[in-house]
Coordinates of C-alpha atoms and ligand atoms in Angstrom, one line a residue:
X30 CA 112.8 30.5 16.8
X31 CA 116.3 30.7 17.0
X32 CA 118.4 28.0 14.8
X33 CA 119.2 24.5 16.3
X34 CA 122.2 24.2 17.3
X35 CA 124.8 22.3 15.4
X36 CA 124.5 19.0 17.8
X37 CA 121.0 19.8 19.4
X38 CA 120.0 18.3 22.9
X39 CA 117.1 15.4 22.4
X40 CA 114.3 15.5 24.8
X41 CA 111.9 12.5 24.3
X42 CA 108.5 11.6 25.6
X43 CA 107.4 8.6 25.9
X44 CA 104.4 6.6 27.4
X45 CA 105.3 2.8 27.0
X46 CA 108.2 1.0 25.1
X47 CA 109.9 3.2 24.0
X48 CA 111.6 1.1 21.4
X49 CA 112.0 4.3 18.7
X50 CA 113.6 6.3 21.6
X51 CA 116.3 3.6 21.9
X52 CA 116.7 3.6 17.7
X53 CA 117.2 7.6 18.2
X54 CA 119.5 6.9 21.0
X55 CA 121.3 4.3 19.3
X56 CA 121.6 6.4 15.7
X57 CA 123.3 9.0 18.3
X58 CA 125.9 6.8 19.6
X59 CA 127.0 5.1 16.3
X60 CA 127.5 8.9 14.9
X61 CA 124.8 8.2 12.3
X62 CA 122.9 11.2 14.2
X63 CA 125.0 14.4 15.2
X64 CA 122.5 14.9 18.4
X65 CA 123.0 14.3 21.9
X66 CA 119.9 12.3 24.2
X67 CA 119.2 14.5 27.3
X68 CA 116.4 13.6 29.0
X69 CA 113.4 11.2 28.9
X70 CA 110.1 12.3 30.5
X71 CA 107.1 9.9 30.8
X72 CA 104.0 9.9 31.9
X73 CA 103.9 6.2 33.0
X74 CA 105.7 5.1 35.8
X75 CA 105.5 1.3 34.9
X76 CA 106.8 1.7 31.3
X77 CA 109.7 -0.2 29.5
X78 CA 111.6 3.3 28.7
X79 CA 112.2 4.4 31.8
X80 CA 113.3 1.6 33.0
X81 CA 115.9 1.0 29.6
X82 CA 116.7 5.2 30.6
X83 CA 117.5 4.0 34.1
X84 CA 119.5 1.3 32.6
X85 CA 121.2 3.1 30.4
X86 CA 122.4 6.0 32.0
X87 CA 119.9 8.4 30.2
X88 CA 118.1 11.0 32.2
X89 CA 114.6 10.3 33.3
X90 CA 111.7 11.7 34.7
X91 CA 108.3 10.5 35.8
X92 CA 105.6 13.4 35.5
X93 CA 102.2 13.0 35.6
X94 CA 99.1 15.4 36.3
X95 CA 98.5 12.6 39.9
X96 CA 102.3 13.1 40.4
X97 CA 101.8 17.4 39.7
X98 CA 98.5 18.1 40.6
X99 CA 96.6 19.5 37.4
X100 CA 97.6 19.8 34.0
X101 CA 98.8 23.5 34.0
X102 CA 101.3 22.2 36.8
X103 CA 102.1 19.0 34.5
X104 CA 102.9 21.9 31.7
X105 CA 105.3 24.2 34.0
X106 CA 107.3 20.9 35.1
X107 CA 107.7 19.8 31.5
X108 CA 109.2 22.9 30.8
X109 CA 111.0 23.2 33.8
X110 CA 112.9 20.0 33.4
X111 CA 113.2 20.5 29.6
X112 CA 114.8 24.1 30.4
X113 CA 116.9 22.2 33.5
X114 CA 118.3 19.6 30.7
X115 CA 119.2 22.5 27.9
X116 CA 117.2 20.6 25.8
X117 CA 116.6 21.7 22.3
X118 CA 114.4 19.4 20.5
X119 CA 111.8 17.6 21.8
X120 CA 110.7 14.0 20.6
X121 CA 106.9 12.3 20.8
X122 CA 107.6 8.6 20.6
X123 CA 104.5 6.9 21.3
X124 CA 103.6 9.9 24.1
X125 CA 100.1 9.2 24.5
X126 CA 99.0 12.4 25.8
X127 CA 98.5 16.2 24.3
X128 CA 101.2 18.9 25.1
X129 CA 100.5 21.4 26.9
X130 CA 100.4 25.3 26.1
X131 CA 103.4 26.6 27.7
X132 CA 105.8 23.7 26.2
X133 CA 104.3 24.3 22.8
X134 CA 104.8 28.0 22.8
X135 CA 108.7 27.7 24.2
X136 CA 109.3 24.8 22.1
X137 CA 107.2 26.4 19.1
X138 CA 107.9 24.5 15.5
X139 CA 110.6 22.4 18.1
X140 CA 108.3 19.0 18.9
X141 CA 108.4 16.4 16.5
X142 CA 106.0 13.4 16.5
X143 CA 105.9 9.8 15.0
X144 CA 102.5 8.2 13.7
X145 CA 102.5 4.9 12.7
X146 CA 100.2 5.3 9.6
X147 CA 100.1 8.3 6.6
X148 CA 98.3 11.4 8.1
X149 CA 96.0 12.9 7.6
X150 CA 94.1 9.3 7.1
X151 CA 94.4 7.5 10.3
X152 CA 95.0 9.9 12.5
X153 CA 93.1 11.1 15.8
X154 CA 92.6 10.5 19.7
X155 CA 92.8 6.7 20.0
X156 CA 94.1 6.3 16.9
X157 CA 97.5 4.2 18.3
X158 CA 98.6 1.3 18.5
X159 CA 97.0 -1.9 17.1
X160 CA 94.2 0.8 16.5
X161 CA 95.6 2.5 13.7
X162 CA 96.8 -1.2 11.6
X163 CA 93.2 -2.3 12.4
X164 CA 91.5 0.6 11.1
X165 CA 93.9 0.3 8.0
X166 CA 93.6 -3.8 6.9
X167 CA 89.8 -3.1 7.8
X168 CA 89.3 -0.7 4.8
X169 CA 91.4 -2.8 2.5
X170 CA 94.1 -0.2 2.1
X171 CA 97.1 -1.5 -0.2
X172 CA 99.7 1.2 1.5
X173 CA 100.1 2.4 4.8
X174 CA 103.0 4.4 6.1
X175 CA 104.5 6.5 8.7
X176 CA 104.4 10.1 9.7
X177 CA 107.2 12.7 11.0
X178 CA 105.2 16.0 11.8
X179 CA 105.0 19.1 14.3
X180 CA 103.3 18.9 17.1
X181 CA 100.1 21.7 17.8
X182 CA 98.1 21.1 20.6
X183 CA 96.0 18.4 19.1
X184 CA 96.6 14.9 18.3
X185 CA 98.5 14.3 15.1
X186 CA 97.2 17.4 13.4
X187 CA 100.6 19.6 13.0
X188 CA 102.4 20.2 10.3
X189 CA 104.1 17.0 8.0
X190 CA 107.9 16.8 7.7
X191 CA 107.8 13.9 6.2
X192 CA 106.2 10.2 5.3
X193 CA 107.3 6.9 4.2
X194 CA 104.9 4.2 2.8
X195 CA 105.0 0.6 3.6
X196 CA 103.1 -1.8 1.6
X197 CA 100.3 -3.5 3.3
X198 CA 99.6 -7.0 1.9
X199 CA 96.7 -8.9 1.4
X200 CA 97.1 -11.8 4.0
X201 CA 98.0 -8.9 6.7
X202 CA 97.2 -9.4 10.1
X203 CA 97.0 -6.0 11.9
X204 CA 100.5 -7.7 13.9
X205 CA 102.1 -8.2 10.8
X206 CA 101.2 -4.5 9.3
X207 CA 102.4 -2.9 12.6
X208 CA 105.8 -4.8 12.9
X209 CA 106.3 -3.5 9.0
X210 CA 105.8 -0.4 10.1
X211 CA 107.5 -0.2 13.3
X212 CA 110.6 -1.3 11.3
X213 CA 110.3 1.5 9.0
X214 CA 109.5 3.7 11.7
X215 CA 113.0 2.6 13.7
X216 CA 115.0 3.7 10.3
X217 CA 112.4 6.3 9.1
X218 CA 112.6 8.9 12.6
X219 CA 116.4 8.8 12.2
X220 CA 116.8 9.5 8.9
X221 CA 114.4 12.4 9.1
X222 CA 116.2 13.7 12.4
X223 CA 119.5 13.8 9.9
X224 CA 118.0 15.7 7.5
X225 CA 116.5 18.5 10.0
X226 CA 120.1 18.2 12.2
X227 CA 122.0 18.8 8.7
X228 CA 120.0 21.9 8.1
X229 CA 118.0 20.1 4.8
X230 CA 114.9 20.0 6.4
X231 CA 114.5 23.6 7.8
X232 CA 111.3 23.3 10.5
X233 CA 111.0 27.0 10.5
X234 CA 109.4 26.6 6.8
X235 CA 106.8 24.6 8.1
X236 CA 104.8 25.5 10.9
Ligands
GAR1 C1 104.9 3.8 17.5 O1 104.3 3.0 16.6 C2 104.4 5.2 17.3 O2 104.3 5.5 15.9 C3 103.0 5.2 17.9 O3 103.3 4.5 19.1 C4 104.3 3.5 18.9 C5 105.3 3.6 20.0 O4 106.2 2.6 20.0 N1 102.5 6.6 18.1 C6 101.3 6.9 17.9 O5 100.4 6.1 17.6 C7 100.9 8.4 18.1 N2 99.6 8.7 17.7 P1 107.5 2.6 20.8 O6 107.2 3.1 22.2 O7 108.0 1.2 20.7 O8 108.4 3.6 20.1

């Protein structure tokens, strides 16, 4: 793949709140993050981060295989509109849904995801969400985490940049483990996107 570009274009996708979007977005405007947002594409019509997109004067598409037709359409318009915005990194933030081929082969060792827990344990289809902190305080685990990785073409299966742990404590409700988490997660995506803009983190080396 050819090198990022000093300031690279952010393309996120998003399927609900979108709340480590706007932590990207907002590590980008306070020159924490040398990286410009581009475009926002979500599969949900209804969700929060369109709506903060539409807001907030970030670009923003709804795309869908109802609104496209089929999933190999869904595919071309994602890369279509990721090609129309010069975008070049893309960013899963709670994206709920897999990517499809031709994205991941244009965009190859270019797609970063976030998982709220420390893959490879906790990981899956329909592991999200309240899910995953469920799963977690069920089997009496003292550390959970969160997860930076590459995206393949399965869920949560790529390649892992990086992790941070976060304690879970004994009195733990699977609320209280998930806003732990979420917080680190806010912090955790932006740091790792410094690291990978600044050249430290080379993603070439990993996938
Ligand atoms: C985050 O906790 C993220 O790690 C998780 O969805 C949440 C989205 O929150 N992603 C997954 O579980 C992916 N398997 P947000 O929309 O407020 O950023």
């Amino acid at each position: 793949m050819t090198p990022l570009p000093q300031r690279p274009r952010l393309g996120f996708f998003v399927s609900h709140r979108g709340s480590n979007m706007r932590a990207i977005v907002s590590a980008c405007q306070v020159g924490d993050l040398n990286a410009d947002p581009a475009l926002l594409i979500s599969n949900n019509r209804g969700s929060a981060a369109l709506d903060w997109a539409a807001e907030n004067g970030l670009a923003h598409l709804h795309l869908s295989p109802k609104s496209t037709g089929s999933d190999e359409a869904l595919d071309q318009a994602h890369l279509d509109a990721l090609v129309d915005a010069d975008v070049d990194l893309i960013i899963l933030a709670g994206y709920m849904r897999k990517i499809g081929p031709k994205v991941l082969s244009a965009f190859s060792n270019r797609i970063l995801n976030i998982h709220p827990a420390l893959l490879p344990k906790y990981g899956g289809q329909g592991m999200y969400g309240s899910h995953v902190h469920e799963a977690v305080i069920a089997n009496r685990e003292t550390e959970s985490g969160v997860t930076v990785h590459l995206v393949d073409g399965e869920y949560d299966t790529g390649p892992v940049v990086d992790q941070a742990k976060v304690p879970v404590l004994a009195e733990d409700t699977p609320e209280d483990l998930a806003a732990r988490v979420l917080a680190q997660e806010h912090q955790f995506f932006s740091e790792t996107l410094v690291r990978i803009v600044s050249g430290e983190i080379n993603l070439d080396d990993l996938g």
